[in-house]
PDB file of C-alpha atoms in Angstrom:
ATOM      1  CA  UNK A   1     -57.124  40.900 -38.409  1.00 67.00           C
ATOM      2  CA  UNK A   2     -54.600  40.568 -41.025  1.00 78.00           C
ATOM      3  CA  UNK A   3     -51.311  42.392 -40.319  1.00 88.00           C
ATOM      4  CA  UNK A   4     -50.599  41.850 -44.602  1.00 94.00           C
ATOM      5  CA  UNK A   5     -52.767  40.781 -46.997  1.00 95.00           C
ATOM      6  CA  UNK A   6     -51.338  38.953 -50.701  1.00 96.00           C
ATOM      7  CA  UNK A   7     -52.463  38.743 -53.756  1.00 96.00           C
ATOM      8  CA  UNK A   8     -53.257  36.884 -55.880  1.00 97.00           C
ATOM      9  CA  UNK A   9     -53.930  33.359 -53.965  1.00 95.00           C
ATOM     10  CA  UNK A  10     -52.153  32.055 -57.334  1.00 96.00           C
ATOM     11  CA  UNK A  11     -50.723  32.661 -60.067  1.00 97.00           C
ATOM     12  CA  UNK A  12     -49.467  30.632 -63.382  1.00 98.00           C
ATOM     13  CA  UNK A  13     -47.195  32.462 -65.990  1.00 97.00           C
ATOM     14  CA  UNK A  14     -45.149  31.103 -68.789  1.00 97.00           C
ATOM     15  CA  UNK A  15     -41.715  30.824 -68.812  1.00 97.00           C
ATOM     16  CA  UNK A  16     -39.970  34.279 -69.265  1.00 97.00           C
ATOM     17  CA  UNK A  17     -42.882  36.066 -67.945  1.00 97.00           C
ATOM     18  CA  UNK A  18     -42.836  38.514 -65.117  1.00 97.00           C
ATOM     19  CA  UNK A  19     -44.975  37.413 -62.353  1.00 98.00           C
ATOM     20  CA  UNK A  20     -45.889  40.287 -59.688  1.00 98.00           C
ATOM     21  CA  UNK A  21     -46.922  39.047 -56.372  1.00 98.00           C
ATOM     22  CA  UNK A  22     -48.496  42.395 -53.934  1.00 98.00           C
ATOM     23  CA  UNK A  23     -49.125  43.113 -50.792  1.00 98.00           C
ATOM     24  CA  UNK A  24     -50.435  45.670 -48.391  1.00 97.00           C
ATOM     25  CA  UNK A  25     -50.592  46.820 -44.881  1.00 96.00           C
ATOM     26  CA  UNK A  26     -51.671  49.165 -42.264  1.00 93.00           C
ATOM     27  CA  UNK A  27     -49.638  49.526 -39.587  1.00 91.00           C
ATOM     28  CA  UNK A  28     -46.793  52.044 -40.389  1.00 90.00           C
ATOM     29  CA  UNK A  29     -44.735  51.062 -37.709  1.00 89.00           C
ATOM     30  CA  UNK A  30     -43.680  48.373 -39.736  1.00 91.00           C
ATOM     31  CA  UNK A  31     -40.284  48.862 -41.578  1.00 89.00           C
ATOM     32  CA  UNK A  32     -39.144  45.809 -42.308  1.00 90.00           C
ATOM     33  CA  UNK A  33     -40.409  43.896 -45.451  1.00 93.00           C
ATOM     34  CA  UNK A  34     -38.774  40.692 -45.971  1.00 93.00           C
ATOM     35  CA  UNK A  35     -40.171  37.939 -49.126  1.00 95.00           C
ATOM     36  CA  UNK A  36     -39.850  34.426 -48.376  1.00 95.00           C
ATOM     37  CA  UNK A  37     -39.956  31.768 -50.826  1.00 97.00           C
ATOM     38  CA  UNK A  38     -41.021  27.987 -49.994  1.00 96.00           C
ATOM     39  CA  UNK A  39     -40.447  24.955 -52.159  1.00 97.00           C
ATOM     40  CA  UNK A  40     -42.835  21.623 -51.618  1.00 94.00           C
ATOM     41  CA  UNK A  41     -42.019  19.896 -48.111  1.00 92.00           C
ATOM     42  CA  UNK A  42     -39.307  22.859 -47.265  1.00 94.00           C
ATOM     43  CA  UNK A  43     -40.068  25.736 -44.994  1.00 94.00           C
ATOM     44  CA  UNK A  44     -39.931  29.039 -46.247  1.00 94.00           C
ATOM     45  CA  UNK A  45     -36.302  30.734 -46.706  1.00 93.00           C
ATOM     46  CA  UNK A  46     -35.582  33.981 -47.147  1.00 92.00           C
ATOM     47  CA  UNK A  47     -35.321  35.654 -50.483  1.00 94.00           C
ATOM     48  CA  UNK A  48     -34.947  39.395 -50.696  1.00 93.00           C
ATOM     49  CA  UNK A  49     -36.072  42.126 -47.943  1.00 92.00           C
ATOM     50  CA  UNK A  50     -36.011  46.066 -48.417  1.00 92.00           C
ATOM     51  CA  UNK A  51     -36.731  48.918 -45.789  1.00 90.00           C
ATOM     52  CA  UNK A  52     -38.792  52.038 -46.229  1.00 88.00           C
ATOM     53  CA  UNK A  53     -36.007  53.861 -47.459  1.00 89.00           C
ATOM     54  CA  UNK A  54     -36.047  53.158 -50.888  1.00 92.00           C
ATOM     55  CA  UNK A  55     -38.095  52.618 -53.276  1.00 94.00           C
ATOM     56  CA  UNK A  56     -36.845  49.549 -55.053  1.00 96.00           C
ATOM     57  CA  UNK A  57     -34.238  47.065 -54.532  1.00 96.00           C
ATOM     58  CA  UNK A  58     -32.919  43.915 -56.746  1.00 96.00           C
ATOM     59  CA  UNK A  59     -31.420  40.791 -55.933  1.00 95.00           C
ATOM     60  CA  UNK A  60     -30.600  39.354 -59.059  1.00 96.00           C
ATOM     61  CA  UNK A  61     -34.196  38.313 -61.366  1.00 97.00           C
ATOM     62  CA  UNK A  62     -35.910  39.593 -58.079  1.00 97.00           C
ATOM     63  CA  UNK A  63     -37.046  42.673 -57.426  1.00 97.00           C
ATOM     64  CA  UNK A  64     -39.418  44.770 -54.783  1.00 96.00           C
ATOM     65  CA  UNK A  65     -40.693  47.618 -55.588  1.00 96.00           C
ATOM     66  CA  UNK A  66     -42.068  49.511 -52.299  1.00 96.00           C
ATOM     67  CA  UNK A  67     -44.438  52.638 -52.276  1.00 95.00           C
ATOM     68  CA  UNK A  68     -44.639  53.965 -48.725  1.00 93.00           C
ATOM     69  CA  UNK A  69     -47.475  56.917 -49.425  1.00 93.00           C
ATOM     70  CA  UNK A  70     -49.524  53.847 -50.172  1.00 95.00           C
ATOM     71  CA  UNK A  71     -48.225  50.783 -47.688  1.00 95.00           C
ATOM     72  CA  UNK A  72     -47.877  48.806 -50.285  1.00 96.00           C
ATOM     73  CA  UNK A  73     -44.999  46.584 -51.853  1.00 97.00           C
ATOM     74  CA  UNK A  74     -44.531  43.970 -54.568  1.00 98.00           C
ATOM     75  CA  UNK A  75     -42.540  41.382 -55.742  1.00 98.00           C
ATOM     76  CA  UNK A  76     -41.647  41.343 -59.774  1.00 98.00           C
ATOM     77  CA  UNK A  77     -39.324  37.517 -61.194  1.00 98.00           C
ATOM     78  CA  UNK A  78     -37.804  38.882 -64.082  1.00 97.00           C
ATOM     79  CA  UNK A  79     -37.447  36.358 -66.575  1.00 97.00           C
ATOM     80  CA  UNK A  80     -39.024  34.014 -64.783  1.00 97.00           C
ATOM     81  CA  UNK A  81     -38.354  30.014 -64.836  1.00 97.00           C
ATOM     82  CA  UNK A  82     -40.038  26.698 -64.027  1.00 97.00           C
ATOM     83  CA  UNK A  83     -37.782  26.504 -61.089  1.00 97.00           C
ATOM     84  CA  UNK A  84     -39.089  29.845 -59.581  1.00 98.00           C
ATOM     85  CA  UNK A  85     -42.265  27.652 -59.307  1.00 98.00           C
ATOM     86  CA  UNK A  86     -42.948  27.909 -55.579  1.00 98.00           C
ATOM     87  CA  UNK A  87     -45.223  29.439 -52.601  1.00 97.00           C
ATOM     88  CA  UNK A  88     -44.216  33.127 -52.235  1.00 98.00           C
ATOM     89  CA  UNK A  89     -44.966  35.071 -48.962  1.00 96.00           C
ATOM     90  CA  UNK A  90     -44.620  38.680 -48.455  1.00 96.00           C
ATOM     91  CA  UNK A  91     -44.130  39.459 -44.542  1.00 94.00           C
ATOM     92  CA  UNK A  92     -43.581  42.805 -42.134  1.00 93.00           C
ATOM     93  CA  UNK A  93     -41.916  43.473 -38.965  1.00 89.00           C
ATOM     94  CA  UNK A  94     -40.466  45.887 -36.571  1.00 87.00           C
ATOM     95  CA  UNK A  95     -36.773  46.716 -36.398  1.00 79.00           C
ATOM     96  CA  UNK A  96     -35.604  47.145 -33.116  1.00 75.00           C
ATOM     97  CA  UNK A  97     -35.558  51.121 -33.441  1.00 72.00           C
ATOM     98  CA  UNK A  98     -39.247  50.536 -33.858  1.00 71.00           C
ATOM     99  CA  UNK A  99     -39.464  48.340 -30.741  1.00 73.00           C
ATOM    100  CA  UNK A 100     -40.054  45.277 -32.058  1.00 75.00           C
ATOM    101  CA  UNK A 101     -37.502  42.453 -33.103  1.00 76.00           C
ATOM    102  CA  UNK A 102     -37.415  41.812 -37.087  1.00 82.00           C
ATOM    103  CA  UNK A 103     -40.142  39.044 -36.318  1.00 85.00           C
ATOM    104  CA  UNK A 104     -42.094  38.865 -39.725  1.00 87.00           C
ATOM    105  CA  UNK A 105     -46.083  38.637 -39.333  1.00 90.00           C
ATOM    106  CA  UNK A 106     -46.597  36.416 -42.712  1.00 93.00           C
ATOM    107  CA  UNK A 107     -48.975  37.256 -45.476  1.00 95.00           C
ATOM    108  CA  UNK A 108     -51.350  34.187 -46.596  1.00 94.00           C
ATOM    109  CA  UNK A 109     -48.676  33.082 -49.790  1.00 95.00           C
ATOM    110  CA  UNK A 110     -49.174  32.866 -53.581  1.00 97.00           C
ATOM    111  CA  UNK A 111     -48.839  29.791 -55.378  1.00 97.00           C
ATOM    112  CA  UNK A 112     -46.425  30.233 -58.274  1.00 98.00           C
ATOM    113  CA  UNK A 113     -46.102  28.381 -61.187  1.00 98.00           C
ATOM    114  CA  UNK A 114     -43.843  29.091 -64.375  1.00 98.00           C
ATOM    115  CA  UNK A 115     -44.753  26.545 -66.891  1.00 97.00           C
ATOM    116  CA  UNK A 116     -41.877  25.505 -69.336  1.00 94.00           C
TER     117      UNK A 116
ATOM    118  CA  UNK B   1     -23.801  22.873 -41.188  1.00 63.00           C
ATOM    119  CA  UNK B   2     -27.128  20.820 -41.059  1.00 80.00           C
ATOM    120  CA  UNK B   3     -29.454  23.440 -40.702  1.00 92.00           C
ATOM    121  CA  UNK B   4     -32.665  23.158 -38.316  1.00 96.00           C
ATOM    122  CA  UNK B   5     -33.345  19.398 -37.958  1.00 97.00           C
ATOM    123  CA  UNK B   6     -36.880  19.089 -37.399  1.00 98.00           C
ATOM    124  CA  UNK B   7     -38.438  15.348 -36.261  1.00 97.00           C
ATOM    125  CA  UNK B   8     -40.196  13.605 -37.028  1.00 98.00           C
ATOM    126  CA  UNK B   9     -41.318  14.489 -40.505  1.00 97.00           C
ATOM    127  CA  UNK B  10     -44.488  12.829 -40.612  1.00 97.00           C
ATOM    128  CA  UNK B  11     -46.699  11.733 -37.340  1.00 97.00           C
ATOM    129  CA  UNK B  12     -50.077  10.392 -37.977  1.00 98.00           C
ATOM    130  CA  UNK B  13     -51.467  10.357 -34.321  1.00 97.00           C
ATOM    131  CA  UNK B  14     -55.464   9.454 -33.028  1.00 97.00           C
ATOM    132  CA  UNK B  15     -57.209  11.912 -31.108  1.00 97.00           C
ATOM    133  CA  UNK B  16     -56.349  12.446 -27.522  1.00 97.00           C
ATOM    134  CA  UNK B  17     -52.813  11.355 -27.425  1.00 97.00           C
ATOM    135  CA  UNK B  18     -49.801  13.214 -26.956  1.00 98.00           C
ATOM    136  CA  UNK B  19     -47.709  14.284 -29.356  1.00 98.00           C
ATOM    137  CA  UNK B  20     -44.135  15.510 -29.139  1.00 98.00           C
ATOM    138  CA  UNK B  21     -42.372  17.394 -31.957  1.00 98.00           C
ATOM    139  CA  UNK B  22     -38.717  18.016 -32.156  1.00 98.00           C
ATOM    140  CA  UNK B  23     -36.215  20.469 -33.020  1.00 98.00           C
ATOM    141  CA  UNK B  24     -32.347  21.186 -33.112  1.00 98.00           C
ATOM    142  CA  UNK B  25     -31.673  24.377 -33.981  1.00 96.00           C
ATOM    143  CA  UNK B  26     -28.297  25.611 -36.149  1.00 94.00           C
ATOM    144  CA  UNK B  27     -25.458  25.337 -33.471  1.00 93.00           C
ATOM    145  CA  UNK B  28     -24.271  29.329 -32.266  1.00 91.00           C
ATOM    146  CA  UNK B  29     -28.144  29.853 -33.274  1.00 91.00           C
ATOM    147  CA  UNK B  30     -29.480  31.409 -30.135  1.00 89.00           C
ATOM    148  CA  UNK B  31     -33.319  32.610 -30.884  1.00 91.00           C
ATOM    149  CA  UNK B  32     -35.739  29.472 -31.532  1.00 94.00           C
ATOM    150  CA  UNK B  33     -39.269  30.079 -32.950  1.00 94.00           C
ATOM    151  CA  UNK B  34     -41.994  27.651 -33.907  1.00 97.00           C
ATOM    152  CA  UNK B  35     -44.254  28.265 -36.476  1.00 96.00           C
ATOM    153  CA  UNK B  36     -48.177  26.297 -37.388  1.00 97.00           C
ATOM    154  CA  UNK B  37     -48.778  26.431 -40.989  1.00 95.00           C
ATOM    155  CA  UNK B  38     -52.206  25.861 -42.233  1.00 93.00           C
ATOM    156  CA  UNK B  39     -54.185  26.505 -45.648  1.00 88.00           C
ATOM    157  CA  UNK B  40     -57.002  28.536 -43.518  1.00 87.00           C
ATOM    158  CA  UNK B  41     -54.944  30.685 -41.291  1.00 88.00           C
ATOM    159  CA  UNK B  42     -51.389  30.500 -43.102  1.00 90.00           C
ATOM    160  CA  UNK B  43     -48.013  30.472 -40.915  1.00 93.00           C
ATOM    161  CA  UNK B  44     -48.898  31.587 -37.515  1.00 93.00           C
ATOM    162  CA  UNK B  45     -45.724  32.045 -34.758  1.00 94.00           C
ATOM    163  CA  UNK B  46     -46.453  29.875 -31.665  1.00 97.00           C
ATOM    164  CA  UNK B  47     -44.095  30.832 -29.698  1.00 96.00           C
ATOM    165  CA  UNK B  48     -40.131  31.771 -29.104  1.00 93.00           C
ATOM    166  CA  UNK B  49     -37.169  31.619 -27.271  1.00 94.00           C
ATOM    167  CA  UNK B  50     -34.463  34.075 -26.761  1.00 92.00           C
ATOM    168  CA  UNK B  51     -31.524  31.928 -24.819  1.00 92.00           C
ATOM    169  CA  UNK B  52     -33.097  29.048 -24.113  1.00 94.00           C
ATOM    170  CA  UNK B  53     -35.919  31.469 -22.132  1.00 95.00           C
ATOM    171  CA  UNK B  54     -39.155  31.440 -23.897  1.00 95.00           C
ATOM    172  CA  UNK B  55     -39.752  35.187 -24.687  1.00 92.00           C
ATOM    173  CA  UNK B  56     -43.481  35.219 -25.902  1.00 92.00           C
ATOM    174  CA  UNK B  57     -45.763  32.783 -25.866  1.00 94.00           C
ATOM    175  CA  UNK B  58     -48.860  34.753 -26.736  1.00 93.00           C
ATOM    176  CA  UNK B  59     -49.409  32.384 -29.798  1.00 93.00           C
ATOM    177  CA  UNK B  60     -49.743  28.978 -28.509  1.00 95.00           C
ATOM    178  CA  UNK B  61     -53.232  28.505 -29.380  1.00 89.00           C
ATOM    179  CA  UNK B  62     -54.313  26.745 -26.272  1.00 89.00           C
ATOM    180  CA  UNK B  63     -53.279  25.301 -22.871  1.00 92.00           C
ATOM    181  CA  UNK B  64     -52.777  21.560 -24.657  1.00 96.00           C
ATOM    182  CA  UNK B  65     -49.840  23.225 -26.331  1.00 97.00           C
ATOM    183  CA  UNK B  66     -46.372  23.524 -24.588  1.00 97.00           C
ATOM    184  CA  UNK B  67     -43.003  24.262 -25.549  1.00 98.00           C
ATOM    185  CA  UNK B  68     -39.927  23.948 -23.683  1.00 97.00           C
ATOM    186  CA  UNK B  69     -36.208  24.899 -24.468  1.00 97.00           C
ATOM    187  CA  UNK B  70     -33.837  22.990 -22.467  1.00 96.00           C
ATOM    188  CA  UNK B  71     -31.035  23.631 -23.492  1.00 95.00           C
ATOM    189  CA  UNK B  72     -29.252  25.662 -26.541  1.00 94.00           C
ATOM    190  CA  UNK B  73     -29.615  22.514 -29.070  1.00 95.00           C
ATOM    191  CA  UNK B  74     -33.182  21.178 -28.614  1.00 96.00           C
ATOM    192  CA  UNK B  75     -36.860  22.266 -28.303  1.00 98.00           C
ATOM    193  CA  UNK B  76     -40.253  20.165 -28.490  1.00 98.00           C
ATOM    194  CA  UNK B  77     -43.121  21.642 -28.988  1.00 98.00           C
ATOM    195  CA  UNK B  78     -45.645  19.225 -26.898  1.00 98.00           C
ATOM    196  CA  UNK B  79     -49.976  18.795 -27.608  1.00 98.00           C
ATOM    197  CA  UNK B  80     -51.852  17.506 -25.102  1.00 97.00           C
ATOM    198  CA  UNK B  81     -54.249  15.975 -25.770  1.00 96.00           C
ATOM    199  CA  UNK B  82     -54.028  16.290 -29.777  1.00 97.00           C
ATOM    200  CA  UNK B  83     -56.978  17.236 -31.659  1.00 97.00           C
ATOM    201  CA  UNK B  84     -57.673  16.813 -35.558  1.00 97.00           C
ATOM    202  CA  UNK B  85     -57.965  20.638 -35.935  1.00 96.00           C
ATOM    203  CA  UNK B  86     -54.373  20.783 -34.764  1.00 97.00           C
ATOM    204  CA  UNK B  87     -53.192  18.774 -38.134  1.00 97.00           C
ATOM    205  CA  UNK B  88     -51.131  21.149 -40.084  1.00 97.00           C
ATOM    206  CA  UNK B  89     -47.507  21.571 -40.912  1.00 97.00           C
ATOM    207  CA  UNK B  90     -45.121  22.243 -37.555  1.00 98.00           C
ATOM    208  CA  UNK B  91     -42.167  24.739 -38.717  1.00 97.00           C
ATOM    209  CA  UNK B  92     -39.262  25.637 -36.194  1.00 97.00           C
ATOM    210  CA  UNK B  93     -36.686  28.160 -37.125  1.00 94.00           C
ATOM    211  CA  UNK B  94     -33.580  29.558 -35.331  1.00 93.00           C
ATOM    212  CA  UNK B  95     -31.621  32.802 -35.966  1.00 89.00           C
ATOM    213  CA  UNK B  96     -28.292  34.145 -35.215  1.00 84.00           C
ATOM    214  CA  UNK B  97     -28.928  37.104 -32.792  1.00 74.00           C
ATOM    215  CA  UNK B  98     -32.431  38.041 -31.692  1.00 69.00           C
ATOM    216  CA  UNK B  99     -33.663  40.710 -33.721  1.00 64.00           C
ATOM    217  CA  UNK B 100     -31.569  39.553 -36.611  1.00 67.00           C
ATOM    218  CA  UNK B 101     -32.505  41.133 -39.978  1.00 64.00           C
ATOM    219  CA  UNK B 102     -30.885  38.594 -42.026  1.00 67.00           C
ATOM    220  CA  UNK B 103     -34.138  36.721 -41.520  1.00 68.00           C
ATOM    221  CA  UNK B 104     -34.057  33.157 -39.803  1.00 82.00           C
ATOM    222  CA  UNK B 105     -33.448  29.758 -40.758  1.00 91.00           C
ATOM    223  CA  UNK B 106     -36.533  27.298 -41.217  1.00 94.00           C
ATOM    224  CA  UNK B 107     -36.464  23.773 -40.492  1.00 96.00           C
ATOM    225  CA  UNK B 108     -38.374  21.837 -43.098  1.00 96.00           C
ATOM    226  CA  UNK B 109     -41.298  20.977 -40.302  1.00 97.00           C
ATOM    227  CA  UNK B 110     -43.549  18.050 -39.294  1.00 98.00           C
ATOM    228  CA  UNK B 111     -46.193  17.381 -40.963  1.00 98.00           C
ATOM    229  CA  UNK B 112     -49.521  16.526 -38.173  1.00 98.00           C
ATOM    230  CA  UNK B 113     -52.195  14.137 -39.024  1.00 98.00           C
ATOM    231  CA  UNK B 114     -54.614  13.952 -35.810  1.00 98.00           C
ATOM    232  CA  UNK B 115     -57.760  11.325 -37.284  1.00 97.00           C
TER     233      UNK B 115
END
């Protein structure tokens, strides 16, 4: 059973688009909610996380938006460019004050790409 | 700093033999995880270590897989005997502090090719 599920599988935009990548899960004892972003023969690195606390948070062109009522949360790429063009996974975990140890269970990915 | 140092990069292997994958975590790094990446069942945690002292192993998919942390700068994840449904991408990633929200570290992983 899936812990997260992503969508879309992929996704193609045009340059200065705003791509929005979602996901969803179950188990509310999650309340960690970290995005990773991979680039061809790299692992994944981390790109932006936000807790159940808020709403919304920004990092720059990225942003999560996070609606607890309905466990879901999205990434939105402002202005997005060909070098955003990568695999994008959404993940969940437990903070320690939840028992667990920040150790993301990984949604499947979306394949992003921003044509020029 | 290096980052995770993951070898080899590629190993093309044949069926049945052993195969030993490598990692070197970021130095004052002291939680080690390794991660299987494959298109059907997408990154999947093996197993970690906390301290050199593998903390949960409930991941490694069967009893051909092993890992071992001897010491705070190295881990190999071993398969014996190697299958071809155990080709995928081998990630390893380290992290300051256990429970560390800052997220870890990947390597940039071995790509397995069992024919």
């Amino acid at each position: 059973q899936q812990q997260v599920k992503q969508s879309p599988q992929s996704l193609i935009v045009q340059k200065g688009g705003i791509p929005i990548i979602n996901c969803a899960y179950e188990n509310t004892a999650f309340d960690y909610f970290p995005w990773y972003q991979q680039f061809p023969g790299k692992g994944p690195a981390l790109l932006i996380a936000i807790r159940p606390d808020v709403s919304e948070k920004k990092e720059g062109r990225f942003t999560i938006s996070f609606n607890k009522s309905a466990k879901q949360f999205s990434l939105h790429i402002m202005d997005s460019q060909p070098g955003d063009s990568a695999t994008y996974f959404c993940a969940v975990a437990t903070s320690p004050l939840g028992g667990g140890s920040y150790i993301p269970t990984f949604g499947r990915g979306t394949s992003l790409i921003v044509h020029p | 700093d290096a980052g995770v140092i993951q070898s080899p990069r590629h190993e093309v292997t044949e069926m049945g033999q052993e195969v030993t994958l490598r990692c070197k975590p970021i130095s004052g790094h002291n939680s080690l995880f390794w991660y299987r990446q494959t298109m059907m069942r997408g990154l999947e945690l093996l197993i970690y270590f906390n301290n050199n002292v593998p903390i949960d192993d409930s991941g490694m998919p069967e009893d051909r897989f092993s890992a071992k942390m001897p010491n705070a700068s190295f881990s190999t994840l071993k398969i014996q005997p190697s299958e071809p449904r155990d080709s995928a991408v081998y990630f390893c990633a380290s992290s300051l502090n256990f429970g560390d929200s800052y997220g870890y570290t990947f390597g940039s992983g071995t790509r397995l090719t069992v024919v």
